[in-house]
JSON list of N, CA and C in Angstrom, two decimals:
[
{"chain": "A", "resi": 863, "resn": "MET", "atom": "N", "xyz": [4.40, -21.25, -9.41]},
{"chain": "A", "resi": 863, "resn": "MET", "atom": "CA", "xyz": [4.18, -20.73, -8.09]},
{"chain": "A", "resi": 863, "resn": "MET", "atom": "C", "xyz": [3.58, -19.33, -8.21]},
{"chain": "A", "resi": 864, "resn": "ILE", "atom": "N", "xyz": [2.49, -19.09, -7.49]},
{"chain": "A", "resi": 864, "resn": "ILE", "atom": "CA", "xyz": [1.82, -17.80, -7.54]},
{"chain": "A", "resi": 864, "resn": "ILE", "atom": "C", "xyz": [2.34, -16.92, -6.41]},
{"chain": "A", "resi": 865, "resn": "LYS", "atom": "N", "xyz": [2.73, -15.70, -6.77]},
{"chain": "A", "resi": 865, "resn": "LYS", "atom": "CA", "xyz": [3.22, -14.75, -5.77]},
{"chain": "A", "resi": 865, "resn": "LYS", "atom": "C", "xyz": [2.03, -14.05, -5.12]},
{"chain": "A", "resi": 866, "resn": "THR", "atom": "N", "xyz": [2.04, -13.99, -3.80]},
{"chain": "A", "resi": 866, "resn": "THR", "atom": "CA", "xyz": [0.99, -13.30, -3.07]},
{"chain": "A", "resi": 866, "resn": "THR", "atom": "C", "xyz": [1.19, -11.80, -3.19]},
{"chain": "A", "resi": 867, "resn": "LYS", "atom": "N", "xyz": [0.12, -11.08, -3.48]},
{"chain": "A", "resi": 867, "resn": "LYS", "atom": "CA", "xyz": [0.16, -9.63, -3.61]},
{"chain": "A", "resi": 867, "resn": "LYS", "atom": "C", "xyz": [-0.42, -8.99, -2.36]},
{"chain": "A", "resi": 868, "resn": "ILE", "atom": "N", "xyz": [0.10, -7.84, -1.99]},
{"chain": "A", "resi": 868, "resn": "ILE", "atom": "CA", "xyz": [-0.44, -7.05, -0.88]},
{"chain": "A", "resi": 868, "resn": "ILE", "atom": "C", "xyz": [-1.15, -5.85, -1.49]},
{"chain": "A", "resi": 869, "resn": "VAL", "atom": "N", "xyz": [-2.48, -5.79, -1.30]},
{"chain": "A", "resi": 869, "resn": "VAL", "atom": "CA", "xyz": [-3.30, -4.72, -1.84]},
{"chain": "A", "resi": 869, "resn": "VAL", "atom": "C", "xyz": [-3.72, -3.82, -0.69]},
{"chain": "A", "resi": 870, "resn": "CYS", "atom": "N", "xyz": [-3.48, -2.52, -0.82]},
{"chain": "A", "resi": 870, "resn": "CYS", "atom": "CA", "xyz": [-3.83, -1.55, 0.22]},
{"chain": "A", "resi": 870, "resn": "CYS", "atom": "C", "xyz": [-4.84, -0.55, -0.34]},
{"chain": "A", "resi": 871, "resn": "THR", "atom": "N", "xyz": [-5.83, -0.23, 0.47]},
{"chain": "A", "resi": 871, "resn": "THR", "atom": "CA", "xyz": [-6.80, 0.80, 0.11]},
{"chain": "A", "resi": 871, "resn": "THR", "atom": "C", "xyz": [-6.34, 2.13, 0.68]},
{"chain": "A", "resi": 872, "resn": "ILE", "atom": "N", "xyz": [-6.18, 3.12, -0.20]},
{"chain": "A", "resi": 872, "resn": "ILE", "atom": "CA", "xyz": [-5.72, 4.44, 0.22]},
{"chain": "A", "resi": 872, "resn": "ILE", "atom": "C", "xyz": [-6.94, 5.31, 0.47]},
{"chain": "A", "resi": 873, "resn": "GLY", "atom": "N", "xyz": [-7.03, 5.83, 1.69]},
{"chain": "A", "resi": 873, "resn": "GLY", "atom": "CA", "xyz": [-8.15, 6.68, 2.07]},
{"chain": "A", "resi": 873, "resn": "GLY", "atom": "C", "xyz": [-7.65, 7.82, 2.94]},
{"chain": "A", "resi": 874, "resn": "PRO", "atom": "N", "xyz": [-8.57, 8.45, 3.67]},
{"chain": "A", "resi": 874, "resn": "PRO", "atom": "CA", "xyz": [-8.20, 9.60, 4.50]},
{"chain": "A", "resi": 874, "resn": "PRO", "atom": "C", "xyz": [-7.13, 9.27, 5.56]},
{"chain": "A", "resi": 875, "resn": "ALA", "atom": "N", "xyz": [-7.16, 8.07, 6.11]},
{"chain": "A", "resi": 875, "resn": "ALA", "atom": "CA", "xyz": [-6.20, 7.71, 7.16]},
{"chain": "A", "resi": 875, "resn": "ALA", "atom": "C", "xyz": [-4.80, 7.48, 6.61]},
{"chain": "A", "resi": 876, "resn": "SER", "atom": "N", "xyz": [-4.69, 7.21, 5.31]},
{"chain": "A", "resi": 876, "resn": "SER", "atom": "CA", "xyz": [-3.37, 6.91, 4.74]},
{"chain": "A", "resi": 876, "resn": "SER", "atom": "C", "xyz": [-3.07, 7.80, 3.53]},
{"chain": "A", "resi": 877, "resn": "SER", "atom": "N", "xyz": [-3.55, 9.02, 3.57]},
{"chain": "A", "resi": 877, "resn": "SER", "atom": "CA", "xyz": [-3.39, 9.89, 2.39]},
{"chain": "A", "resi": 877, "resn": "SER", "atom": "C", "xyz": [-2.11, 10.71, 2.39]},
{"chain": "A", "resi": 878, "resn": "SER", "atom": "N", "xyz": [-1.36, 10.73, 3.48]},
{"chain": "A", "resi": 878, "resn": "SER", "atom": "CA", "xyz": [-0.13, 11.52, 3.49]},
{"chain": "A", "resi": 878, "resn": "SER", "atom": "C", "xyz": [1.00, 10.76, 2.78]},
{"chain": "A", "resi": 879, "resn": "TYR", "atom": "N", "xyz": [1.94, 11.51, 2.24]},
{"chain": "A", "resi": 879, "resn": "TYR", "atom": "CA", "xyz": [3.05, 10.91, 1.50]},
{"chain": "A", "resi": 879, "resn": "TYR", "atom": "C", "xyz": [3.86, 9.97, 2.39]},
{"chain": "A", "resi": 880, "resn": "GLU", "atom": "N", "xyz": [4.06, 10.36, 3.65]},
{"chain": "A", "resi": 880, "resn": "GLU", "atom": "CA", "xyz": [4.87, 9.55, 4.57]},
{"chain": "A", "resi": 880, "resn": "GLU", "atom": "C", "xyz": [4.21, 8.20, 4.84]},
{"chain": "A", "resi": 881, "resn": "LYS", "atom": "N", "xyz": [2.90, 8.18, 5.00]},
{"chain": "A", "resi": 881, "resn": "LYS", "atom": "CA", "xyz": [2.21, 6.91, 5.28]},
{"chain": "A", "resi": 881, "resn": "LYS", "atom": "C", "xyz": [2.22, 6.00, 4.06]},
{"chain": "A", "resi": 882, "resn": "ILE", "atom": "N", "xyz": [2.06, 6.57, 2.87]},
{"chain": "A", "resi": 882, "resn": "ILE", "atom": "CA", "xyz": [2.11, 5.77, 1.65]},
{"chain": "A", "resi": 882, "resn": "ILE", "atom": "C", "xyz": [3.51, 5.20, 1.46]},
{"chain": "A", "resi": 883, "resn": "GLU", "atom": "N", "xyz": [4.52, 6.00, 1.77]},
{"chain": "A", "resi": 883, "resn": "GLU", "atom": "CA", "xyz": [5.91, 5.53, 1.66]},
{"chain": "A", "resi": 883, "resn": "GLU", "atom": "C", "xyz": [6.14, 4.34, 2.61]},
{"chain": "A", "resi": 884, "resn": "LYS", "atom": "N", "xyz": [5.60, 4.40, 3.81]},
{"chain": "A", "resi": 884, "resn": "LYS", "atom": "CA", "xyz": [5.74, 3.29, 4.75]},
{"chain": "A", "resi": 884, "resn": "LYS", "atom": "C", "xyz": [5.03, 2.03, 4.25]},
{"chain": "A", "resi": 885, "resn": "LEU", "atom": "N", "xyz": [3.89, 2.20, 3.59]},
{"chain": "A", "resi": 885, "resn": "LEU", "atom": "CA", "xyz": [3.18, 1.05, 3.02]},
{"chain": "A", "resi": 885, "resn": "LEU", "atom": "C", "xyz": [4.03, 0.40, 1.93]},
{"chain": "A", "resi": 886, "resn": "ILE", "atom": "N", "xyz": [4.66, 1.20, 1.10]},
{"chain": "A", "resi": 886, "resn": "ILE", "atom": "CA", "xyz": [5.52, 0.68, 0.03]},
{"chain": "A", "resi": 886, "resn": "ILE", "atom": "C", "xyz": [6.71, -0.07, 0.62]},
{"chain": "A", "resi": 887, "resn": "GLN", "atom": "N", "xyz": [7.33, 0.52, 1.63]},
{"chain": "A", "resi": 887, "resn": "GLN", "atom": "CA", "xyz": [8.47, -0.13, 2.28]},
{"chain": "A", "resi": 887, "resn": "GLN", "atom": "C", "xyz": [8.04, -1.41, 2.98]},
{"chain": "A", "resi": 888, "resn": "GLY", "atom": "N", "xyz": [6.79, -1.48, 3.41]},
{"chain": "A", "resi": 888, "resn": "GLY", "atom": "CA", "xyz": [6.27, -2.66, 4.09]},
{"chain": "A", "resi": 888, "resn": "GLY", "atom": "C", "xyz": [5.88, -3.78, 3.14]},
{"chain": "A", "resi": 889, "resn": "GLY", "atom": "N", "xyz": [5.92, -3.53, 1.82]},
{"chain": "A", "resi": 889, "resn": "GLY", "atom": "CA", "xyz": [5.67, -4.59, 0.86]},
{"chain": "A", "resi": 889, "resn": "GLY", "atom": "C", "xyz": [4.42, -4.43, 0.02]},
{"chain": "A", "resi": 890, "resn": "MET", "atom": "N", "xyz": [3.80, -3.27, 0.03]},
{"chain": "A", "resi": 890, "resn": "MET", "atom": "CA", "xyz": [2.59, -3.04, -0.76]},
{"chain": "A", "resi": 890, "resn": "MET", "atom": "C", "xyz": [2.89, -3.23, -2.25]},
{"chain": "A", "resi": 891, "resn": "ASP", "atom": "N", "xyz": [2.04, -4.01, -2.93]},
{"chain": "A", "resi": 891, "resn": "ASP", "atom": "CA", "xyz": [2.19, -4.23, -4.37]},
{"chain": "A", "resi": 891, "resn": "ASP", "atom": "C", "xyz": [1.20, -3.40, -5.18]},
{"chain": "A", "resi": 892, "resn": "VAL", "atom": "N", "xyz": [-0.02, -3.23, -4.65]},
{"chain": "A", "resi": 892, "resn": "VAL", "atom": "CA", "xyz": [-1.09, -2.55, -5.38]},
{"chain": "A", "resi": 892, "resn": "VAL", "atom": "C", "xyz": [-1.76, -1.56, -4.44]},
{"chain": "A", "resi": 893, "resn": "ALA", "atom": "N", "xyz": [-2.02, -0.35, -4.94]},
{"chain": "A", "resi": 893, "resn": "ALA", "atom": "CA", "xyz": [-2.76, 0.65, -4.17]},
{"chain": "A", "resi": 893, "resn": "ALA", "atom": "C", "xyz": [-4.13, 0.84, -4.81]},
{"chain": "A", "resi": 894, "resn": "ARG", "atom": "N", "xyz": [-5.16, 0.75, -3.98]},
{"chain": "A", "resi": 894, "resn": "ARG", "atom": "CA", "xyz": [-6.53, 0.94, -4.46]},
{"chain": "A", "resi": 894, "resn": "ARG", "atom": "C", "xyz": [-7.04, 2.25, -3.88]},
{"chain": "A", "resi": 895, "resn": "LEU", "atom": "N", "xyz": [-7.59, 3.10, -4.75]},
{"chain": "A", "resi": 895, "resn": "LEU", "atom": "CA", "xyz": [-8.09, 4.40, -4.29]},
{"chain": "A", "resi": 895, "resn": "LEU", "atom": "C", "xyz": [-9.56, 4.33, -3.98]}
]
């Protein structure tokens, strides 16, 4: 069984620590810069 990954692109709209923390809590597996 293949696990689905959640990939997020980090840019100006999501560059603050608080927003990245929310992405992690929401299930983000991979961050793309």
